[in-house]
């Protein structure tokens, strides 16, 4: 996860970024049960994929999202590239995660809105989506 | 050792939004300031915590490569933030290295993290079993959780219900002996019930769900799943009563949850409401 100084500073308002578990940003008040249902309804591509697709993204102090990136690995946790057979699947996953925007920004102990980082991982076994993590 | 606050403030200075990241120059700065390798890895962890994994991992790798006395704990430290950030490849590589240096110290944690963060039940079970075998006369507790509970969860997820029940019963025996029946973890009974339900042993499932409810002051999960169990078995009114109880407890703020990752069979308010609305 990395991006250049110039394109990130204004998005983050020159403020630090915190992980999702520090700040617990919320997606329009929806809980993870609803989010998972929305994901499983959207991610329908038929593949034989064995592995994990992870989409990382950032939520700024205004609740806007940006800097999405996708990482893939197999079930032995070896990094993979997006190949033709999983291109549609990866695109569906990215679109599904992007659809969660906008988020409600989190606040620190002084009630200042803060930047957050979030990710969703999708674990597949023989093309079947078996886990969505972390929460 | 620098305090956490000092280290965190220092880490802020290296965030990409206030300053571009050059891991090599950060390492040189830290070394000039006599930071130990543990402190440098800790700094990497903070940089990763604040969003810049690439820079953090590079810094930690540069540091580790310069040292010939890397411990299992150093690789473990490298793995932790990568695990929390969903960098599975990075995390596993570091965990494997830590395991190869000191299996007896790391294997319990490895099994635990494979279960909760990777949901890799076969691999988790392999390591938990090996770890358990290393100390046959003691009951281990990786990250504070009874090893039989963890193994029970693995077997449950692998659909090996009889093996799962055996592990939960070992956990129960240990807890009753050590802490007494009234302090026994209610989730032991909850998972025994879940296993029996999967085996279609309905009487035993019901009995253990009830035990789980009796054992806990605010049994959200047991109430919800017993409610579902009754609905499935055409006992609609009993089912709704338990679902209403689950809803009441969850609205009071009682449910099993973790800040990092969804727990197994975690229950949500919207889920209970949806079930109630459809029956």
Short mmCIF file of C-alpha atoms in Angstrom, two decimals:
data_model
loop_
_atom_site.label_atom_id
_atom_site.label_comp_id
_atom_site.label_asym_id
_atom_site.label_seq_id
_atom_site.Cartn_x
_atom_site.Cartn_y
_atom_site.Cartn_z
CA UNK A 1 0.00 0.00 0.00
CA UNK A 2 1.68 3.16 -1.13
CA UNK A 3 0.92 6.30 -3.06
CA UNK A 4 2.67 9.53 -3.81
CA UNK A 5 2.90 12.45 -1.45
CA UNK A 6 1.27 14.91 -3.82
CA UNK A 7 -1.98 13.09 -4.47
CA UNK A 8 -2.60 12.06 -0.87
CA UNK A 9 -1.93 15.19 1.17
CA UNK A 10 -4.99 17.16 0.18
CA UNK A 11 -7.26 14.12 0.37
CA UNK A 12 -6.17 13.45 3.93
CA UNK A 13 -6.11 17.11 4.95
CA UNK A 14 -2.51 16.67 6.11
CA UNK A 15 -3.78 14.61 9.03
CA UNK A 16 -2.69 11.17 10.14
CA UNK A 17 -4.46 7.98 9.10
CA UNK A 18 -5.69 5.36 11.53
CA UNK A 19 -6.61 1.73 10.96
CA UNK A 20 -10.26 0.67 10.88
CA UNK A 21 -10.04 -0.91 14.32
CA UNK A 22 -8.89 2.32 15.96
CA UNK A 23 -11.58 4.46 14.50
CA UNK A 24 -14.37 2.04 13.47
CA UNK A 25 -15.77 4.04 10.55
CA UNK A 26 -19.31 3.06 9.60
CA UNK A 27 -20.86 2.49 6.21
CA UNK A 28 -24.08 4.50 6.32
CA UNK A 29 -24.91 2.87 9.63
CA UNK A 30 -25.03 -0.62 8.12
CA UNK A 31 -23.57 -3.52 10.06
CA UNK A 32 -21.31 -6.22 8.69
CA UNK A 33 -24.22 -8.64 8.23
CA UNK A 34 -25.77 -6.27 5.69
CA UNK A 35 -22.44 -5.45 4.06
CA UNK A 36 -21.69 -9.17 3.59
CA UNK A 37 -25.11 -9.73 2.04
CA UNK A 38 -24.53 -6.87 -0.39
CA UNK A 39 -21.13 -8.28 -1.30
CA UNK A 40 -22.40 -11.80 -1.90
CA UNK A 41 -25.27 -10.49 -4.03
CA UNK A 42 -22.84 -8.48 -6.18
CA UNK A 43 -19.93 -10.92 -6.48
CA UNK A 44 -21.34 -13.59 -8.76
CA UNK A 45 -18.62 -14.22 -11.37
CA UNK A 46 -18.11 -17.93 -12.08
CA UNK A 47 -14.49 -19.02 -11.68
CA UNK A 48 -12.43 -21.86 -10.24
CA UNK A 49 -10.35 -19.44 -8.23
CA UNK A 50 -8.56 -20.65 -5.11
CA UNK A 51 -7.21 -17.72 -3.17
CA UNK A 52 -7.83 -14.44 -1.45
CA UNK A 53 -8.66 -11.10 -3.04
CA UNK A 54 -8.07 -8.13 -0.75
CA UNK A 55 -9.20 -4.59 -1.49
CA UNK A 56 -7.62 -1.85 0.56
CA UNK A 57 -8.95 1.69 0.60
CA UNK A 58 -8.91 4.88 2.60
CA UNK A 59 -11.72 6.93 4.11
CA UNK A 60 -10.84 10.54 4.75
CA UNK A 61 -12.03 12.90 7.46
CA UNK A 62 -14.94 13.93 5.20
CA UNK A 63 -16.09 10.34 4.69
CA UNK A 64 -14.83 10.22 1.10
CA UNK A 65 -13.04 7.10 -0.14
CA UNK A 66 -10.02 6.82 -2.43
CA UNK A 67 -6.78 4.99 -3.18
CA UNK A 68 -8.33 1.59 -3.73
CA UNK A 69 -5.86 -1.19 -4.38
CA UNK A 70 -6.28 -4.91 -4.91
CA UNK A 71 -3.92 -7.64 -3.71
CA UNK A 72 -4.33 -11.30 -4.61
CA UNK A 73 -2.73 -14.43 -3.22
CA UNK A 74 -3.35 -18.15 -3.52
CA UNK A 75 -4.35 -20.37 -0.62
CA UNK A 76 -0.68 -20.89 0.19
CA UNK A 77 -0.45 -17.09 0.52
CA UNK A 78 1.79 -16.68 -2.50
CA UNK A 79 1.15 -13.38 -4.32
CA UNK A 80 -0.70 -13.65 -7.64
CA UNK A 81 -1.31 -11.31 -10.54
CA UNK A 82 -4.76 -10.66 -11.96
CA UNK A 83 -5.12 -13.06 -14.88
CA UNK A 84 -7.85 -13.24 -17.53
CA UNK A 85 -9.78 -15.97 -15.72
CA UNK A 86 -10.28 -13.86 -12.60
CA UNK A 87 -10.37 -10.41 -14.14
CA UNK A 88 -14.17 -10.12 -13.98
CA UNK A 89 -14.24 -11.49 -10.46
CA UNK A 90 -11.67 -8.95 -9.29
CA UNK A 91 -13.54 -6.17 -11.02
CA UNK A 92 -16.80 -7.20 -9.36
CA UNK A 93 -15.09 -7.27 -5.97
CA UNK A 94 -13.57 -3.85 -6.48
CA UNK A 95 -16.93 -2.44 -7.62
CA UNK A 96 -18.70 -4.04 -4.66
CA UNK A 97 -16.23 -2.50 -2.22
CA UNK A 98 -16.43 0.88 -3.98
CA UNK A 99 -20.21 0.75 -3.69
CA UNK A 100 -19.86 0.96 0.10
CA UNK A 101 -18.88 4.62 -0.31
CA UNK A 102 -19.65 7.14 1.16
CA UNK A 103 -18.71 6.29 4.71
CA UNK A 104 -19.22 8.20 7.90
CA UNK A 105 -15.87 9.49 9.10
CA UNK A 106 -14.61 8.45 12.50
CA UNK A 107 -13.74 10.80 15.34
CA UNK A 108 -10.86 10.87 17.76
CA UNK A 109 -11.14 11.43 21.49
CA UNK A 110 -11.28 15.22 20.88
CA UNK A 111 -14.23 14.75 18.52
CA UNK A 112 -12.17 15.67 15.46
CA UNK A 113 -12.98 13.78 12.27
CA UNK A 114 -10.08 11.54 11.29
CA UNK A 115 -8.81 9.59 8.30
CA UNK A 116 -9.17 5.82 8.32
CA UNK A 117 -7.88 2.87 6.43
CA UNK A 118 -10.07 -0.13 5.72
CA UNK A 119 -9.89 -3.39 3.80
CA UNK A 120 -12.05 -6.32 2.85
CA UNK A 121 -10.72 -9.76 2.01
CA UNK A 122 -12.62 -12.37 0.04
CA UNK A 123 -11.49 -15.97 0.39
CA UNK A 124 -12.44 -18.34 -2.44
CA UNK A 125 -12.30 -22.11 -2.63
CA UNK A 126 -12.85 -23.58 -6.12
CA UNK A 127 -14.60 -20.38 -7.12
CA UNK A 128 -16.91 -20.33 -4.11
CA UNK A 129 -16.77 -17.33 -1.81
CA UNK A 130 -16.31 -18.87 1.63
CA UNK A 131 -15.19 -16.00 3.86
CA UNK A 132 -15.33 -12.23 3.94
CA UNK A 133 -13.04 -10.58 6.46
CA UNK A 134 -12.17 -8.80 8.66
CA UNK A 135 -15.41 -7.13 9.80
CA UNK B 1 13.15 1.87 25.45
CA UNK B 2 11.28 4.87 24.13
CA UNK B 3 7.71 5.27 25.27
CA UNK B 4 4.89 4.40 22.93
CA UNK B 5 3.85 8.05 22.66
CA UNK B 6 7.34 9.17 21.67
CA UNK B 7 7.60 6.44 19.08
CA UNK B 8 4.16 7.24 17.70
CA UNK B 9 4.99 10.94 17.40
CA UNK B 10 8.20 10.07 15.64
CA UNK B 11 6.31 7.76 13.29
CA UNK B 12 3.93 10.58 12.36
CA UNK B 13 6.90 12.52 11.01
CA UNK B 14 7.52 9.76 8.51
CA UNK B 15 4.01 9.49 7.20
CA UNK B 16 3.71 9.94 3.50
CA UNK B 17 1.31 12.84 3.85
CA UNK B 18 3.72 14.98 5.79
CA UNK B 19 6.91 13.65 4.27
CA UNK B 20 7.76 11.25 1.46
CA UNK B 21 8.95 7.87 2.61
CA UNK B 22 12.51 6.81 2.11
CA UNK B 23 13.04 3.72 4.22
CA UNK B 24 16.80 3.82 3.86
CA UNK B 25 17.06 7.40 5.14
CA UNK B 26 14.63 6.64 7.99
CA UNK B 27 16.78 3.67 8.98
CA UNK B 28 19.90 5.83 8.94
CA UNK B 29 18.20 8.48 11.09
CA UNK B 30 17.06 5.90 13.59
CA UNK B 31 20.46 4.25 13.76
CA UNK B 32 22.11 7.63 14.29
CA UNK B 33 19.74 8.07 17.23
CA UNK B 34 20.84 4.70 18.62
CA UNK B 35 17.56 2.93 18.09
CA UNK B 36 17.80 -0.82 18.67
CA UNK B 37 16.54 -3.28 16.05
CA UNK B 38 13.46 -3.88 18.20
CA UNK B 39 12.74 -0.14 18.26
CA UNK B 40 13.27 0.14 14.51
CA UNK B 41 10.86 -2.73 13.89
CA UNK B 42 8.45 -1.05 16.28
CA UNK B 43 8.82 2.13 14.23
CA UNK B 44 8.01 0.11 11.10
CA UNK B 45 4.93 -1.18 12.85
CA UNK B 46 3.79 2.37 13.62
CA UNK B 47 4.37 3.53 10.06
CA UNK B 48 2.30 0.58 8.88
CA UNK B 49 -0.34 1.30 11.53
CA UNK B 50 -0.63 4.79 10.06
CA UNK B 51 -1.16 3.48 6.55
CA UNK B 52 2.14 3.11 4.73
CA UNK B 53 2.81 -0.63 4.59
CA UNK B 54 5.28 -0.46 1.73
CA UNK B 55 7.57 1.97 3.54
CA UNK B 56 7.16 0.14 6.84
CA UNK B 57 7.95 -3.28 5.41
CA UNK B 58 10.96 -1.91 3.56
CA UNK B 59 12.28 -0.29 6.73
CA UNK B 60 11.81 -3.46 8.75
CA UNK B 61 13.36 -5.63 6.02
CA UNK B 62 16.40 -3.34 5.75
CA UNK B 63 16.81 -3.49 9.51
CA UNK B 64 16.42 -7.28 9.68
CA UNK B 65 18.84 -7.81 6.80
CA UNK B 66 21.51 -5.80 8.62
CA UNK B 67 21.27 -7.92 11.75
CA UNK B 68 22.51 -11.45 12.23
CA UNK B 69 20.74 -12.03 15.52
CA UNK B 70 17.11 -11.87 14.42
CA UNK B 71 14.78 -13.59 16.84
CA UNK B 72 11.43 -15.29 16.43
CA UNK B 73 9.99 -12.25 18.23
CA UNK B 74 11.40 -9.88 15.60
CA UNK B 75 9.69 -11.77 12.77
CA UNK B 76 6.56 -12.01 14.87
CA UNK B 77 6.62 -8.22 15.30
CA UNK B 78 7.01 -7.86 11.51
CA UNK B 79 3.98 -10.09 10.97
CA UNK B 80 1.53 -8.50 13.40
CA UNK B 81 0.67 -5.26 11.60
CA UNK B 82 0.75 -7.03 8.24
CA UNK B 83 -1.81 -9.49 9.58
CA UNK B 84 -4.00 -6.69 10.87
CA UNK B 85 -3.72 -4.87 7.53
CA UNK B 86 -4.66 -7.93 5.48
CA UNK B 87 -1.22 -8.37 3.92
CA UNK B 88 -1.45 -12.13 4.04
CA UNK B 89 1.64 -13.00 1.99
CA UNK B 90 3.91 -10.69 3.98
CA UNK B 91 2.48 -11.89 7.25
CA UNK B 92 2.75 -15.60 6.53
CA UNK B 93 6.32 -15.33 5.34
CA UNK B 94 7.30 -13.58 8.56
CA UNK B 95 5.36 -16.06 10.70
CA UNK B 96 7.01 -19.02 8.96
CA UNK B 97 10.41 -17.47 9.65
CA UNK B 98 9.55 -16.90 13.30
CA UNK B 99 8.34 -20.50 13.54
CA UNK B 100 11.55 -21.83 12.02
CA UNK B 101 13.57 -19.96 14.66
CA UNK B 102 11.52 -20.96 17.70
CA UNK B 103 8.59 -23.28 17.15
CA UNK B 104 7.82 -23.83 20.83
CA UNK B 105 7.47 -20.06 21.36
CA UNK B 106 5.55 -19.24 18.19
CA UNK B 107 3.44 -22.20 17.16
CA UNK B 108 0.51 -21.56 19.47
CA UNK B 109 0.20 -18.00 18.24
CA UNK B 110 0.58 -19.18 14.64
CA UNK B 111 -2.28 -21.63 15.05
CA UNK B 112 -4.42 -18.97 16.71
CA UNK B 113 -3.79 -16.34 14.02
CA UNK B 114 -4.40 -18.88 11.23
CA UNK B 115 -7.77 -19.64 12.78
CA UNK B 116 -9.09 -16.15 13.40
CA UNK B 117 -7.34 -13.95 10.82
CA UNK B 118 -6.74 -16.36 7.95
CA UNK B 119 -9.66 -18.76 8.47
CA UNK B 120 -7.27 -21.49 7.39
CA UNK B 121 -8.68 -24.29 9.52
CA UNK B 122 -6.56 -27.18 8.28
CA UNK B 123 -3.32 -25.32 8.68
CA UNK B 124 -4.39 -23.89 12.02
CA UNK B 125 -5.31 -27.33 13.33
CA UNK B 126 -2.01 -28.79 12.16
CA UNK B 127 -0.07 -26.21 14.15
CA UNK B 128 -2.36 -26.26 17.19
CA UNK B 129 -2.07 -30.05 17.35
CA UNK B 130 1.69 -29.89 17.06
CA UNK B 131 1.89 -27.20 19.70
CA UNK B 132 -0.40 -29.18 21.99
CA UNK B 133 1.76 -32.29 21.51
CA UNK B 134 4.87 -30.39 22.58
CA UNK B 135 3.47 -30.10 26.12
CA UNK B 136 1.28 -33.17 26.65
CA UNK B 137 0.85 -32.67 30.39
CA UNK B 138 -0.26 -29.04 30.34
CA UNK B 139 -3.26 -27.29 28.84
CA UNK B 140 -1.96 -24.56 26.57
CA UNK B 141 -3.70 -21.26 25.98
CA UNK B 142 -2.44 -19.47 22.85
CA UNK B 143 -3.23 -15.76 23.13
CA UNK B 144 -5.14 -16.59 26.32
CA UNK B 145 -7.63 -19.00 24.74
CA UNK B 146 -7.82 -22.63 25.76
CA UNK B 147 -6.23 -24.75 23.04
CA UNK B 148 -9.11 -27.23 23.10
CA UNK B 149 -11.55 -24.40 22.38
CA UNK B 150 -9.43 -23.34 19.40
CA UNK B 151 -9.12 -26.92 18.14
CA UNK B 152 -12.86 -27.38 18.65
CA UNK B 153 -13.52 -24.36 16.43
CA UNK B 154 -11.20 -25.75 13.74
CA UNK B 155 -12.90 -29.16 13.73
CA UNK B 156 -16.30 -27.49 13.69
CA UNK B 157 -15.36 -25.43 10.64
CA UNK B 158 -13.97 -28.56 8.97
CA UNK B 159 -17.32 -30.34 9.56
CA UNK B 160 -15.68 -32.87 11.89
CA UNK B 161 -18.36 -32.54 14.53
CA UNK B 162 -17.51 -35.48 16.78
CA UNK B 163 -13.88 -34.39 17.04
CA UNK B 164 -15.05 -30.86 17.72
CA UNK B 165 -17.32 -31.99 20.57
CA UNK B 166 -14.44 -33.97 22.10
CA UNK B 167 -12.28 -30.85 22.17
CA UNK B 168 -15.01 -28.68 23.68
CA UNK B 169 -15.65 -31.33 26.32
CA UNK B 170 -11.95 -31.33 27.22
CA UNK B 171 -12.19 -27.56 27.54
CA UNK B 172 -15.28 -27.90 29.72
CA UNK B 173 -13.58 -30.44 32.02
CA UNK B 174 -10.57 -28.15 32.40
CA UNK B 175 -12.71 -25.09 33.17
CA UNK B 176 -14.89 -26.86 35.71
CA UNK B 177 -11.84 -28.26 37.50
CA UNK B 178 -10.01 -24.92 37.48
CA UNK B 179 -12.77 -22.35 37.81
CA UNK B 180 -15.90 -24.24 38.84
CA UNK B 181 -19.09 -24.90 36.90
CA UNK B 182 -20.52 -21.41 37.41
CA UNK B 183 -17.49 -19.83 35.74
CA UNK B 184 -17.31 -22.22 32.81
CA UNK B 185 -17.22 -20.44 29.43
CA UNK B 186 -20.78 -20.53 28.05
CA UNK B 187 -19.49 -20.66 24.46
CA UNK B 188 -18.26 -24.20 25.11
CA UNK B 189 -21.91 -25.28 25.45
CA UNK B 190 -22.91 -23.07 22.54
CA UNK B 191 -20.46 -24.84 20.23
CA UNK B 192 -21.32 -28.29 21.51
CA UNK B 193 -24.92 -27.40 20.66
CA UNK B 194 -23.94 -26.15 17.18
CA UNK B 195 -22.09 -29.41 16.55
CA UNK B 196 -25.01 -31.56 17.68
CA UNK B 197 -27.35 -29.52 15.54
CA UNK B 198 -25.14 -30.16 12.51
CA UNK B 199 -25.26 -33.87 13.37
CA UNK B 200 -29.08 -33.68 13.55
CA UNK B 201 -28.93 -34.74 17.20
CA UNK B 202 -31.76 -32.36 18.03
CA UNK B 203 -32.33 -33.29 21.68
CA UNK B 204 -28.65 -32.88 22.53
CA UNK B 205 -28.44 -29.66 20.53
CA UNK B 206 -31.41 -28.19 22.38
CA UNK B 207 -30.04 -29.32 25.75
CA UNK B 208 -26.68 -27.62 25.12
CA UNK B 209 -28.19 -24.42 23.75
CA UNK B 210 -30.21 -24.22 26.96
CA UNK B 211 -27.07 -24.88 28.98
CA UNK B 212 -25.27 -22.07 27.13
CA UNK B 213 -28.19 -19.73 27.88
CA UNK B 214 -28.23 -20.70 31.54
CA UNK B 215 -24.47 -20.20 31.78
CA UNK B 216 -24.50 -16.60 30.49
CA UNK B 217 -26.18 -13.45 31.75
CA UNK B 218 -26.76 -12.04 28.25
CA UNK B 219 -26.67 -14.99 25.85
CA UNK B 220 -27.12 -13.26 22.49
CA UNK B 221 -25.66 -15.99 20.27
CA UNK B 222 -27.19 -18.97 22.07
CA UNK B 223 -30.60 -17.27 22.16
CA UNK B 224 -30.43 -16.41 18.47
CA UNK B 225 -29.34 -19.85 17.31
CA UNK B 226 -31.76 -21.66 19.64
CA UNK B 227 -34.46 -19.40 18.21
CA UNK B 228 -33.47 -20.44 14.69
CA UNK B 229 -33.33 -24.07 15.81
CA UNK B 230 -36.90 -23.88 17.10
CA UNK B 231 -38.15 -22.17 13.95
CA UNK B 232 -36.52 -24.91 11.87
CA UNK B 233 -38.24 -27.50 14.03
CA UNK B 234 -41.65 -25.84 13.69
CA UNK B 235 -41.73 -24.47 17.24
CA UNK B 236 -42.48 -20.97 16.05
CA UNK B 237 -43.53 -19.38 19.32
CA UNK B 238 -40.51 -20.69 21.27
CA UNK B 239 -38.33 -19.61 18.39
CA UNK B 240 -39.68 -16.07 18.40
CA UNK B 241 -39.32 -15.81 22.19
CA UNK B 242 -35.61 -16.65 21.98
CA UNK B 243 -35.09 -14.32 19.04
CA UNK B 244 -36.77 -11.52 21.00
CA UNK B 245 -34.41 -12.26 23.90
CA UNK B 246 -31.42 -12.10 21.56
CA UNK B 247 -32.66 -8.78 20.20
CA UNK B 248 -33.15 -7.40 23.70
CA UNK B 249 -29.61 -8.38 24.76
CA UNK B 250 -27.98 -7.06 21.61
CA UNK B 251 -29.80 -3.73 21.96
CA UNK B 252 -28.41 -3.55 25.48
CA UNK B 253 -24.94 -3.78 23.90
CA UNK B 254 -24.14 -7.36 24.78
CA UNK B 255 -22.69 -9.50 22.06
CA UNK B 256 -19.50 -11.36 21.40
CA UNK B 257 -17.23 -9.29 19.20
CA UNK B 258 -13.65 -8.32 18.53
CA UNK B 259 -12.23 -5.03 17.32
CA UNK B 260 -10.10 -6.60 14.59
CA UNK B 261 -12.04 -9.40 13.03
CA UNK B 262 -15.50 -10.90 12.88
CA UNK B 263 -15.88 -13.79 15.30
CA UNK B 264 -17.34 -17.15 14.42
CA UNK B 265 -21.13 -17.16 14.43
CA UNK B 266 -21.18 -13.51 15.38
CA UNK B 267 -24.71 -12.17 15.49
CA UNK B 268 -25.88 -8.74 14.32
CA UNK B 269 -28.96 -6.72 15.22
CA UNK B 270 -30.05 -6.48 11.58
CA UNK B 271 -29.75 -10.26 11.30
CA UNK B 272 -32.05 -10.87 14.28
CA UNK B 273 -34.55 -8.28 13.06
CA UNK B 274 -34.56 -9.81 9.60
CA UNK B 275 -35.25 -13.27 11.03
CA UNK B 276 -38.06 -11.94 13.21
CA UNK B 277 -39.58 -10.02 10.30
CA UNK B 278 -39.73 -13.11 8.13
CA UNK B 279 -41.52 -15.28 10.69
#
